[in-house]
């Protein structure tokens, strides 16, 4: 069973990279991620870890929270705030 590619997120990353006029190889160097991993992300076949997503956001000068949102995820800091708020309300 194959996974359905997440082309929206990958396409956004590729578009931002192209807009900055840098290659996948350049992005790989700037993030410390492999060229193949960047390619898989851009083509929608790989979902980056939180750490990788934040490295990509920094390299592309994109707010990491925007990138989390586009990827259909919630930033860890936001999750922490929600959990703390819920815990406070239960007291």
Short mmCIF file of N, CA and C in Angstrom, two decimals:
data_model
loop_
_atom_site.label_atom_id
_atom_site.label_comp_id
_atom_site.label_asym_id
_atom_site.label_seq_id
_atom_site.Cartn_x
_atom_site.Cartn_y
_atom_site.Cartn_z
N UNK A 1 0.84 -1.17 0.00
CA UNK A 1 0.00 0.00 0.00
C UNK A 1 0.89 1.25 0.00
N UNK A 2 0.74 2.11 -0.98
CA UNK A 2 1.57 3.31 -1.04
C UNK A 2 0.85 4.49 -0.40
N UNK A 3 1.65 5.40 0.13
CA UNK A 3 1.10 6.61 0.74
C UNK A 3 0.77 7.63 -0.33
N UNK A 4 -0.28 8.39 -0.08
CA UNK A 4 -0.65 9.46 -1.00
C UNK A 4 0.31 10.63 -0.76
N UNK A 5 0.92 11.14 -1.82
CA UNK A 5 1.86 12.25 -1.64
C UNK A 5 1.18 13.52 -1.12
N UNK A 6 1.89 14.25 -0.28
CA UNK A 6 1.41 15.55 0.22
C UNK A 6 2.02 16.63 -0.66
N UNK A 7 1.44 16.81 -1.82
CA UNK A 7 1.99 17.74 -2.81
C UNK A 7 1.82 19.20 -2.40
N UNK A 8 0.81 19.51 -1.59
CA UNK A 8 0.60 20.90 -1.18
C UNK A 8 1.80 21.40 -0.37
N UNK A 9 2.19 20.65 0.64
CA UNK A 9 3.32 21.05 1.47
C UNK A 9 4.61 21.05 0.67
N UNK A 10 4.86 19.95 -0.02
CA UNK A 10 6.09 19.84 -0.81
C UNK A 10 6.18 20.91 -1.89
N UNK A 11 5.05 21.20 -2.52
CA UNK A 11 5.02 22.23 -3.54
C UNK A 11 5.31 23.61 -2.97
N UNK A 12 4.83 23.85 -1.76
CA UNK A 12 5.11 25.13 -1.11
C UNK A 12 6.60 25.26 -0.83
N UNK A 13 7.21 24.21 -0.30
CA UNK A 13 8.64 24.23 -0.01
C UNK A 13 9.43 24.45 -1.30
N UNK A 14 9.07 23.71 -2.35
CA UNK A 14 9.77 23.86 -3.63
C UNK A 14 9.60 25.27 -4.18
N UNK A 15 8.39 25.81 -4.10
CA UNK A 15 8.13 27.16 -4.59
C UNK A 15 8.93 28.21 -3.85
N UNK A 16 9.00 28.07 -2.52
CA UNK A 16 9.77 29.01 -1.71
C UNK A 16 11.26 28.92 -2.05
N UNK A 17 11.73 27.71 -2.26
CA UNK A 17 13.13 27.51 -2.63
C UNK A 17 13.43 28.15 -3.97
N UNK A 18 12.57 27.91 -4.94
CA UNK A 18 12.76 28.47 -6.28
C UNK A 18 12.70 30.00 -6.24
N UNK A 19 11.77 30.52 -5.44
CA UNK A 19 11.64 31.98 -5.30
C UNK A 19 12.92 32.60 -4.75
N UNK A 20 13.62 31.85 -3.89
CA UNK A 20 14.89 32.34 -3.34
C UNK A 20 16.04 32.09 -4.31
N UNK A 21 15.72 31.44 -5.43
CA UNK A 21 16.72 31.14 -6.46
C UNK A 21 17.86 30.26 -5.93
N UNK A 22 17.48 29.23 -5.17
CA UNK A 22 18.47 28.27 -4.69
C UNK A 22 18.07 26.87 -5.16
N UNK A 23 19.04 26.03 -5.31
CA UNK A 23 18.81 24.66 -5.77
C UNK A 23 18.49 23.76 -4.58
N UNK A 24 18.06 22.55 -4.89
CA UNK A 24 17.85 21.57 -3.81
C UNK A 24 19.15 21.30 -3.09
N UNK A 25 20.23 21.25 -3.86
CA UNK A 25 21.54 21.02 -3.25
C UNK A 25 21.88 22.15 -2.28
N UNK A 26 21.60 23.39 -2.68
CA UNK A 26 21.83 24.54 -1.78
C UNK A 26 21.00 24.40 -0.51
N UNK A 27 19.73 24.03 -0.67
CA UNK A 27 18.85 23.88 0.49
C UNK A 27 19.35 22.76 1.39
N UNK A 28 19.82 21.69 0.80
CA UNK A 28 20.36 20.58 1.59
C UNK A 28 21.56 21.05 2.41
N UNK A 29 22.42 21.83 1.79
CA UNK A 29 23.61 22.33 2.49
C UNK A 29 23.19 23.28 3.62
N UNK A 30 22.25 24.18 3.34
CA UNK A 30 21.82 25.16 4.34
C UNK A 30 21.11 24.52 5.53
N UNK A 31 20.45 23.39 5.29
CA UNK A 31 19.70 22.74 6.37
C UNK A 31 20.45 21.60 7.04
N UNK A 32 21.46 21.07 6.36
CA UNK A 32 22.15 19.89 6.87
C UNK A 32 21.39 18.60 6.57
N UNK A 33 20.35 18.71 5.75
CA UNK A 33 19.57 17.54 5.34
C UNK A 33 20.11 17.03 4.01
N UNK A 34 19.82 15.78 3.69
CA UNK A 34 20.33 15.24 2.43
C UNK A 34 19.51 15.75 1.24
N UNK A 35 20.17 15.78 0.09
CA UNK A 35 19.51 16.17 -1.17
C UNK A 35 18.30 15.27 -1.42
N UNK A 36 18.49 13.96 -1.21
CA UNK A 36 17.39 13.01 -1.46
C UNK A 36 16.20 13.27 -0.55
N UNK A 37 16.47 13.60 0.71
CA UNK A 37 15.40 13.89 1.67
C UNK A 37 14.64 15.14 1.25
N UNK A 38 15.36 16.18 0.83
CA UNK A 38 14.72 17.41 0.33
C UNK A 38 13.85 17.07 -0.87
N UNK A 39 14.36 16.27 -1.77
CA UNK A 39 13.60 15.87 -2.96
C UNK A 39 12.32 15.13 -2.58
N UNK A 40 12.42 14.20 -1.64
CA UNK A 40 11.24 13.45 -1.19
C UNK A 40 10.20 14.38 -0.56
N UNK A 41 10.67 15.35 0.23
CA UNK A 41 9.75 16.31 0.85
C UNK A 41 9.06 17.13 -0.23
N UNK A 42 9.84 17.69 -1.16
CA UNK A 42 9.26 18.55 -2.20
C UNK A 42 8.30 17.81 -3.11
N UNK A 43 8.54 16.54 -3.30
CA UNK A 43 7.65 15.74 -4.14
C UNK A 43 6.50 15.11 -3.36
N UNK A 44 6.46 15.40 -2.05
CA UNK A 44 5.34 14.98 -1.24
C UNK A 44 5.39 13.56 -0.73
N UNK A 45 6.54 12.90 -0.82
CA UNK A 45 6.65 11.51 -0.40
C UNK A 45 7.23 11.34 1.00
N UNK A 46 7.64 12.44 1.61
CA UNK A 46 8.21 12.38 2.95
C UNK A 46 7.68 13.56 3.75
N UNK A 47 7.34 13.31 4.99
CA UNK A 47 6.91 14.37 5.90
C UNK A 47 8.08 14.66 6.83
N UNK A 48 8.57 15.90 6.84
CA UNK A 48 9.74 16.19 7.67
C UNK A 48 9.42 16.14 9.16
N UNK A 49 10.43 15.74 9.93
CA UNK A 49 10.31 15.79 11.39
C UNK A 49 10.19 17.25 11.81
N UNK A 50 9.86 17.48 13.07
CA UNK A 50 9.79 18.86 13.57
C UNK A 50 11.13 19.56 13.38
N UNK A 51 12.20 18.87 13.70
CA UNK A 51 13.53 19.46 13.57
C UNK A 51 13.84 19.82 12.12
N UNK A 52 13.56 18.90 11.19
CA UNK A 52 13.82 19.16 9.77
C UNK A 52 12.94 20.30 9.26
N UNK A 53 11.68 20.31 9.67
CA UNK A 53 10.77 21.37 9.25
C UNK A 53 11.30 22.73 9.70
N UNK A 54 11.78 22.81 10.92
CA UNK A 54 12.30 24.07 11.44
C UNK A 54 13.59 24.49 10.74
N UNK A 55 14.42 23.52 10.37
CA UNK A 55 15.64 23.83 9.61
C UNK A 55 15.27 24.37 8.22
N UNK A 56 14.28 23.77 7.60
CA UNK A 56 13.83 24.22 6.29
C UNK A 56 13.25 25.63 6.39
N UNK A 57 12.42 25.87 7.40
CA UNK A 57 11.82 27.19 7.59
C UNK A 57 12.90 28.25 7.75
N UNK A 58 13.91 27.96 8.54
CA UNK A 58 14.99 28.91 8.77
C UNK A 58 15.76 29.17 7.47
N UNK A 59 16.08 28.12 6.75
CA UNK A 59 16.86 28.26 5.51
C UNK A 59 16.08 29.05 4.44
N UNK A 60 14.75 28.87 4.43
CA UNK A 60 13.93 29.55 3.43
C UNK A 60 13.36 30.87 3.93
N UNK A 61 13.74 31.23 5.17
CA UNK A 61 13.27 32.49 5.77
C UNK A 61 11.74 32.57 5.81
N UNK A 62 11.15 31.46 6.26
CA UNK A 62 9.70 31.33 6.41
C UNK A 62 9.41 31.15 7.89
N UNK A 63 8.36 31.77 8.38
CA UNK A 63 7.97 31.56 9.77
C UNK A 63 7.64 30.08 9.95
N UNK A 64 8.26 29.46 10.93
CA UNK A 64 8.08 28.01 11.12
C UNK A 64 6.62 27.66 11.40
N UNK A 65 5.89 28.55 12.08
CA UNK A 65 4.48 28.27 12.36
C UNK A 65 3.66 28.23 11.08
N UNK A 66 4.01 29.08 10.12
CA UNK A 66 3.34 29.04 8.82
C UNK A 66 3.61 27.71 8.13
N UNK A 67 4.85 27.24 8.21
CA UNK A 67 5.20 25.98 7.57
C UNK A 67 4.50 24.80 8.25
N UNK A 68 4.39 24.85 9.57
CA UNK A 68 3.63 23.81 10.27
C UNK A 68 2.18 23.81 9.79
N UNK A 69 1.59 24.98 9.70
CA UNK A 69 0.20 25.11 9.27
C UNK A 69 0.00 24.56 7.86
N UNK A 70 0.87 24.94 6.95
CA UNK A 70 0.77 24.46 5.56
C UNK A 70 0.90 22.94 5.51
N UNK A 71 1.71 22.40 6.41
CA UNK A 71 1.88 20.95 6.48
C UNK A 71 0.77 20.24 7.24
N UNK A 72 -0.22 21.02 7.70
CA UNK A 72 -1.34 20.42 8.41
C UNK A 72 -0.98 19.97 9.82
N UNK A 73 -0.01 20.66 10.41
CA UNK A 73 0.46 20.29 11.74
C UNK A 73 0.40 21.49 12.66
N UNK A 74 0.57 21.22 13.94
CA UNK A 74 0.60 22.27 14.94
C UNK A 74 2.01 22.29 15.54
N UNK A 75 2.58 23.48 15.64
CA UNK A 75 3.92 23.63 16.20
C UNK A 75 3.96 23.12 17.63
N UNK A 76 5.07 22.48 18.03
CA UNK A 76 5.18 21.95 19.39
C UNK A 76 4.93 23.00 20.47
N UNK A 77 5.36 24.25 20.23
CA UNK A 77 5.14 25.30 21.24
C UNK A 77 3.65 25.56 21.44
N UNK A 78 2.88 25.50 20.37
CA UNK A 78 1.43 25.72 20.44
C UNK A 78 0.77 24.57 21.19
N UNK A 79 1.19 23.36 20.91
CA UNK A 79 0.65 22.19 21.62
C UNK A 79 0.92 22.34 23.11
N UNK A 80 2.13 22.75 23.45
CA UNK A 80 2.50 22.94 24.86
C UNK A 80 1.58 23.97 25.53
N UNK A 81 1.31 25.08 24.85
CA UNK A 81 0.41 26.10 25.40
C UNK A 81 -1.00 25.55 25.61
N UNK A 82 -1.48 24.78 24.66
CA UNK A 82 -2.83 24.21 24.75
C UNK A 82 -2.91 23.24 25.92
N UNK A 83 -1.93 22.37 26.04
CA UNK A 83 -1.91 21.38 27.13
C UNK A 83 -1.83 22.08 28.47
N UNK A 84 -0.96 23.09 28.59
CA UNK A 84 -0.83 23.82 29.87
C UNK A 84 -2.14 24.55 30.21
N UNK A 85 -2.78 25.14 29.21
CA UNK A 85 -4.03 25.83 29.44
C UNK A 85 -5.09 24.86 29.91
N UNK A 86 -5.16 23.70 29.27
CA UNK A 86 -6.15 22.69 29.67
C UNK A 86 -5.89 22.19 31.09
N UNK A 87 -4.62 22.00 31.44
CA UNK A 87 -4.27 21.53 32.78
C UNK A 87 -4.65 22.60 33.83
N UNK A 88 -4.42 23.85 33.50
CA UNK A 88 -4.75 24.95 34.41
C UNK A 88 -6.25 25.04 34.64
N UNK A 89 -7.02 24.83 33.61
CA UNK A 89 -8.49 24.90 33.72
C UNK A 89 -9.04 23.77 34.57
N UNK A 90 -8.35 22.63 34.63
CA UNK A 90 -8.82 21.50 35.42
C UNK A 90 -8.56 21.66 36.90
N UNK A 91 -7.71 22.59 37.27
CA UNK A 91 -7.36 22.78 38.68
C UNK A 91 -8.46 23.45 39.45
#
